[in-house]
Amino acid sequence: GAVVSQHPSRVICKSGTSVKIECRSLDFQATTMFWYRQFPKKSLMLMATSNEGSKATYEQGVEKDKFLINHASLTLSTLTVTSAHPEDSSFYICSARSDRDAYSNQPQHFGDGTRLSIL
Amino acid sequence: GDSVTQMEGPVTLSEEAFLTINCTYTATGYPSLFWYVQYPGEGLQLLLKATKADDKGSNKGFEATYRKETTSFHLEKGSVQVSDSAVYFCALSVNTGGFKTIFGAGTRLFVKA
């Protein structure tokens, strides 16, 4: 159980385009979803936390107009990188936690990540 | 603030060697502690967890004990395999007005045949 599906796994696009990444919880309802960015050989940097039906909370230094997060349902969150540039190239990973787990300090469940390459 | 410190890698071992990856943490309150593993090109998978002091988490031959007195959660395995080659992340989860997971920098493990 507790499967998180992230799509696409890899995307290559031209500078200036917008890219949408989807994160779905397949067998549980994800009250909270997290979006991370990982640079090569580095740890995960939390970008934002989103709760279903409300606006995302962005970490300091993350541009909310650049990285649009939508969490419209309990099973789907999307991250849209708007007007992407080469410096946005990175590995983006989503993670989800159920309502039950949110109050019991249980682990998050991760998607397999999306490798974004902007040419 | 809350943080996780783990030993720098890469760690290179021969197959069947003993593995230790050190992890210490700083946290207010009572965090849960986790080890996650990331295989090349993939997301993170939970390897094991411990939710209170003296708990031992174990999975696939790996184990770690939640030591409150030393604020540590070292990962160990008695005999590593080539397939264990991956990046290992120590993490803690604590309630700061909503639970947040804080990750260590990751330790890359290479196991040679």
PDB file of N, CA, C and O in Angstrom, chain A residues 23-62:
ATOM      1  N   CYS A  23       1.440  14.396  -9.419  1.00  0.00           N
ATOM      2  CA  CYS A  23       1.734  13.489  -8.315  1.00  0.00           C
ATOM      3  C   CYS A  23       0.406  12.935  -7.809  1.00  0.00           C
ATOM      4  O   CYS A  23      -0.472  13.703  -7.403  1.00  0.00           O
ATOM      5  N   ARG A  24       0.276  11.622  -7.860  1.00  0.00           N
ATOM      6  CA  ARG A  24      -0.979  10.997  -7.441  1.00  0.00           C
ATOM      7  C   ARG A  24      -0.741   9.976  -6.339  1.00  0.00           C
ATOM      8  O   ARG A  24       0.207   9.193  -6.406  1.00  0.00           O
ATOM      9  N   SER A  25      -1.615   9.981  -5.362  1.00  0.00           N
ATOM     10  CA  SER A  25      -1.607   8.912  -4.365  1.00  0.00           C
ATOM     11  C   SER A  25      -2.600   7.870  -4.856  1.00  0.00           C
ATOM     12  O   SER A  25      -3.767   8.182  -5.095  1.00  0.00           O
ATOM     13  N   LEU A  26      -2.139   6.651  -5.047  1.00  0.00           N
ATOM     14  CA  LEU A  26      -2.960   5.640  -5.732  1.00  0.00           C
ATOM     15  C   LEU A  26      -3.889   4.878  -4.797  1.00  0.00           C
ATOM     16  O   LEU A  26      -4.946   4.428  -5.208  1.00  0.00           O
ATOM     17  N   ASP A  27      -3.491   4.691  -3.570  1.00  0.00           N
ATOM     18  CA  ASP A  27      -4.303   3.838  -2.714  1.00  0.00           C
ATOM     19  C   ASP A  27      -4.551   4.454  -1.341  1.00  0.00           C
ATOM     20  O   ASP A  27      -4.875   3.740  -0.388  1.00  0.00           O
ATOM     21  N   PHE A  28      -4.390   5.758  -1.265  1.00  0.00           N
ATOM     22  CA  PHE A  28      -4.731   6.448  -0.027  1.00  0.00           C
ATOM     23  C   PHE A  28      -5.034   7.900  -0.356  1.00  0.00           C
ATOM     24  O   PHE A  28      -4.701   8.395  -1.426  1.00  0.00           O
ATOM     25  N   GLN A  29      -5.668   8.554   0.574  1.00  0.00           N
ATOM     26  CA  GLN A  29      -5.999   9.964   0.382  1.00  0.00           C
ATOM     27  C   GLN A  29      -4.903  10.813   1.022  1.00  0.00           C
ATOM     28  O   GLN A  29      -4.632  10.701   2.218  1.00  0.00           O
ATOM     29  N   ALA A  30      -4.306  11.640   0.195  1.00  0.00           N
ATOM     30  CA  ALA A  30      -3.172  12.440   0.638  1.00  0.00           C
ATOM     31  C   ALA A  30      -3.637  13.823   1.065  1.00  0.00           C
ATOM     32  O   ALA A  30      -3.866  14.688   0.229  1.00  0.00           O
ATOM     33  N   THR A  31      -3.781  14.004   2.342  1.00  0.00           N
ATOM     34  CA  THR A  31      -4.159  15.315   2.851  1.00  0.00           C
ATOM     35  C   THR A  31      -3.056  16.324   2.585  1.00  0.00           C
ATOM     36  O   THR A  31      -3.328  17.482   2.286  1.00  0.00           O
ATOM     37  N   THR A  32      -1.838  15.871   2.703  1.00  0.00           N
ATOM     38  CA  THR A  32      -0.701  16.771   2.534  1.00  0.00           C
ATOM     39  C   THR A  32       0.247  16.207   1.494  1.00  0.00           C
ATOM     40  O   THR A  32       0.542  15.008   1.505  1.00  0.00           O
ATOM     41  N   MET A  33       0.693  17.069   0.599  1.00  0.00           N
ATOM     42  CA  MET A  33       1.713  16.669  -0.374  1.00  0.00           C
ATOM     43  C   MET A  33       2.878  17.641  -0.295  1.00  0.00           C
ATOM     44  O   MET A  33       2.706  18.821  -0.002  1.00  0.00           O
ATOM     45  N   PHE A  34       4.034  17.114  -0.563  1.00  0.00           N
ATOM     46  CA  PHE A  34       5.266  17.890  -0.479  1.00  0.00           C
ATOM     47  C   PHE A  34       5.977  17.826  -1.818  1.00  0.00           C
ATOM     48  O   PHE A  34       5.998  16.785  -2.476  1.00  0.00           O
ATOM     49  N   TRP A  35       6.598  18.920  -2.186  1.00  0.00           N
ATOM     50  CA  TRP A  35       7.399  18.953  -3.410  1.00  0.00           C
ATOM     51  C   TRP A  35       8.840  19.287  -3.046  1.00  0.00           C
ATOM     52  O   TRP A  35       9.113  20.248  -2.324  1.00  0.00           O
ATOM     53  N   TYR A  36       9.749  18.454  -3.548  1.00  0.00           N
ATOM     54  CA  TYR A  36      11.168  18.619  -3.276  1.00  0.00           C
ATOM     55  C   TYR A  36      11.926  18.802  -4.585  1.00  0.00           C
ATOM     56  O   TYR A  36      11.512  18.334  -5.644  1.00  0.00           O
ATOM     57  N   ARG A  37      13.060  19.424  -4.437  1.00  0.00           N
ATOM     58  CA  ARG A  37      13.979  19.541  -5.560  1.00  0.00           C
ATOM     59  C   ARG A  37      15.312  18.956  -5.118  1.00  0.00           C
ATOM     60  O   ARG A  37      15.758  19.197  -3.986  1.00  0.00           O
ATOM     61  N   GLN A  38      15.920  18.195  -5.992  1.00  0.00           N
ATOM     62  CA  GLN A  38      17.189  17.574  -5.635  1.00  0.00           C
ATOM     63  C   GLN A  38      18.218  17.890  -6.695  1.00  0.00           C
ATOM     64  O   GLN A  38      18.042  17.568  -7.869  1.00  0.00           O
ATOM     65  N   PHE A  39      19.305  18.505  -6.269  1.00  0.00           N
ATOM     66  CA  PHE A  39      20.410  18.785  -7.173  1.00  0.00           C
ATOM     67  C   PHE A  39      21.343  17.583  -7.192  1.00  0.00           C
ATOM     68  O   PHE A  39      21.349  16.792  -6.239  1.00  0.00           O
ATOM     69  N   PRO A  40      22.147  17.438  -8.253  1.00  0.00           N
ATOM     70  CA  PRO A  40      23.013  16.263  -8.367  1.00  0.00           C
ATOM     71  C   PRO A  40      23.860  16.041  -7.115  1.00  0.00           C
ATOM     72  O   PRO A  40      24.498  16.967  -6.622  1.00  0.00           O
ATOM     73  N   LYS A  41      23.784  14.837  -6.616  1.00  0.00           N
ATOM     74  CA  LYS A  41      24.574  14.412  -5.459  1.00  0.00           C
ATOM     75  C   LYS A  41      24.294  15.253  -4.215  1.00  0.00           C
ATOM     76  O   LYS A  41      25.159  15.376  -3.345  1.00  0.00           O
ATOM     77  N   LYS A  42      23.123  15.819  -4.137  1.00  0.00           N
ATOM     78  CA  LYS A  42      22.743  16.625  -2.986  1.00  0.00           C
ATOM     79  C   LYS A  42      21.488  16.045  -2.333  1.00  0.00           C
ATOM     80  O   LYS A  42      20.845  15.157  -2.871  1.00  0.00           O
ATOM     81  N   SER A  43      21.182  16.597  -1.189  1.00  0.00           N
ATOM     82  CA  SER A  43      19.983  16.145  -0.488  1.00  0.00           C
ATOM     83  C   SER A  43      18.736  16.790  -1.079  1.00  0.00           C
ATOM     84  O   SER A  43      18.813  17.560  -2.033  1.00  0.00           O
ATOM     85  N   LEU A  44      17.608  16.467  -0.496  1.00  0.00           N
ATOM     86  CA  LEU A  44      16.350  17.014  -0.983  1.00  0.00           C
ATOM     87  C   LEU A  44      16.105  18.376  -0.351  1.00  0.00           C
ATOM     88  O   LEU A  44      16.266  18.553   0.848  1.00  0.00           O
ATOM     89  N   MET A  45      15.673  19.301  -1.178  1.00  0.00           N
ATOM     90  CA  MET A  45      15.323  20.624  -0.689  1.00  0.00           C
ATOM     91  C   MET A  45      13.815  20.762  -0.768  1.00  0.00           C
ATOM     92  O   MET A  45      13.243  20.671  -1.850  1.00  0.00           O
ATOM     93  N   LEU A  46      13.178  20.966   0.370  1.00  0.00           N
ATOM     94  CA  LEU A  46      11.727  21.131   0.372  1.00  0.00           C
ATOM     95  C   LEU A  46      11.383  22.455  -0.293  1.00  0.00           C
ATOM     96  O   LEU A  46      11.886  23.506   0.102  1.00  0.00           O
ATOM     97  N   MET A  47      10.507  22.378  -1.293  1.00  0.00           N
ATOM     98  CA  MET A  47      10.086  23.591  -1.989  1.00  0.00           C
ATOM     99  C   MET A  47       8.799  24.133  -1.389  1.00  0.00           C
ATOM    100  O   MET A  47       8.664  25.323  -1.155  1.00  0.00           O
ATOM    101  N   ALA A  48       7.842  23.221  -1.179  1.00  0.00           N
ATOM    102  CA  ALA A  48       6.537  23.677  -0.707  1.00  0.00           C
ATOM    103  C   ALA A  48       5.749  22.510  -0.143  1.00  0.00           C
ATOM    104  O   ALA A  48       6.007  21.349  -0.474  1.00  0.00           O
ATOM    105  N   THR A  49       4.807  22.863   0.691  1.00  0.00           N
ATOM    106  CA  THR A  49       3.889  21.900   1.292  1.00  0.00           C
ATOM    107  C   THR A  49       2.476  22.308   0.891  1.00  0.00           C
ATOM    108  O   THR A  49       2.121  23.489   1.013  1.00  0.00           O
ATOM    109  N   SER A  50       1.707  21.370   0.414  1.00  0.00           N
ATOM    110  CA  SER A  50       0.336  21.717   0.024  1.00  0.00           C
ATOM    111  C   SER A  50      -0.669  20.836   0.732  1.00  0.00           C
ATOM    112  O   SER A  50      -0.461  19.636   0.886  1.00  0.00           O
ATOM    113  N   ASN A  51      -1.723  21.447   1.182  1.00  0.00           N
ATOM    114  CA  ASN A  51      -2.841  20.737   1.776  1.00  0.00           C
ATOM    115  C   ASN A  51      -4.031  20.838   0.843  1.00  0.00           C
ATOM    116  O   ASN A  51      -4.266  21.882   0.240  1.00  0.00           O
ATOM    117  N   GLU A  52      -4.754  19.750   0.734  1.00  0.00           N
ATOM    118  CA  GLU A  52      -5.867  19.674  -0.201  1.00  0.00           C
ATOM    119  C   GLU A  52      -6.843  20.819   0.015  1.00  0.00           C
ATOM    120  O   GLU A  52      -7.269  21.071   1.151  1.00  0.00           O
ATOM    121  N   GLY A  53      -7.123  21.521  -1.075  1.00  0.00           N
ATOM    122  CA  GLY A  53      -8.111  22.582  -1.034  1.00  0.00           C
ATOM    123  C   GLY A  53      -7.614  23.917  -0.543  1.00  0.00           C
ATOM    124  O   GLY A  53      -8.390  24.874  -0.466  1.00  0.00           O
ATOM    125  N   SER A  54      -6.345  24.021  -0.212  1.00  0.00           N
ATOM    126  CA  SER A  54      -5.834  25.320   0.244  1.00  0.00           C
ATOM    127  C   SER A  54      -4.548  25.660  -0.495  1.00  0.00           C
ATOM    128  O   SER A  54      -3.966  24.822  -1.177  1.00  0.00           O
ATOM    129  N   LYS A  55      -4.113  26.894  -0.327  1.00  0.00           N
ATOM    130  CA  LYS A  55      -2.902  27.329  -1.029  1.00  0.00           C
ATOM    131  C   LYS A  55      -1.676  26.657  -0.433  1.00  0.00           C
ATOM    132  O   LYS A  55      -1.615  26.388   0.770  1.00  0.00           O
ATOM    133  N   ALA A  56      -0.694  26.460  -1.289  1.00  0.00           N
ATOM    134  CA  ALA A  56       0.550  25.827  -0.836  1.00  0.00           C
ATOM    135  C   ALA A  56       1.363  26.788   0.026  1.00  0.00           C
ATOM    136  O   ALA A  56       1.286  28.007  -0.137  1.00  0.00           O
ATOM    137  N   THR A  57       2.125  26.216   0.923  1.00  0.00           N
ATOM    138  CA  THR A  57       3.060  26.989   1.750  1.00  0.00           C
ATOM    139  C   THR A  57       4.443  26.781   1.183  1.00  0.00           C
ATOM    140  O   THR A  57       4.956  25.659   1.170  1.00  0.00           O
ATOM    141  N   TYR A  58       5.057  27.859   0.723  1.00  0.00           N
ATOM    142  CA  TYR A  58       6.358  27.773   0.078  1.00  0.00           C
ATOM    143  C   TYR A  58       7.476  28.027   1.081  1.00  0.00           C
ATOM    144  O   TYR A  58       7.338  28.840   1.993  1.00  0.00           O
ATOM    145  N   GLU A  59       8.579  27.335   0.886  1.00  0.00           N
ATOM    146  CA  GLU A  59       9.753  27.563   1.709  1.00  0.00           C
ATOM    147  C   GLU A  59      10.428  28.873   1.275  1.00  0.00           C
ATOM    148  O   GLU A  59      10.251  29.339   0.141  1.00  0.00           O
ATOM    149  N   GLN A  60      11.186  29.394   2.192  1.00  0.00           N
ATOM    150  CA  GLN A  60      11.886  30.651   1.912  1.00  0.00           C
ATOM    151  C   GLN A  60      12.798  30.491   0.704  1.00  0.00           C
ATOM    152  O   GLN A  60      13.519  29.488   0.588  1.00  0.00           O
ATOM    153  N   GLY A  61      12.722  31.459  -0.184  1.00  0.00           N
ATOM    154  CA  GLY A  61      13.588  31.442  -1.363  1.00  0.00           C
ATOM    155  C   GLY A  61      12.983  30.757  -2.570  1.00  0.00           C
ATOM    156  O   GLY A  61      13.576  30.798  -3.653  1.00  0.00           O
ATOM    157  N   VAL A  62      11.836  30.134  -2.416  1.00  0.00           N
ATOM    158  CA  VAL A  62      11.187  29.470  -3.554  1.00  0.00           C
ATOM    159  C   VAL A  62      10.141  30.430  -4.134  1.00  0.00           C
ATOM    160  O   VAL A  62       9.269  30.915  -3.419  1.00  0.00           O
TER     161      VAL A  62
END
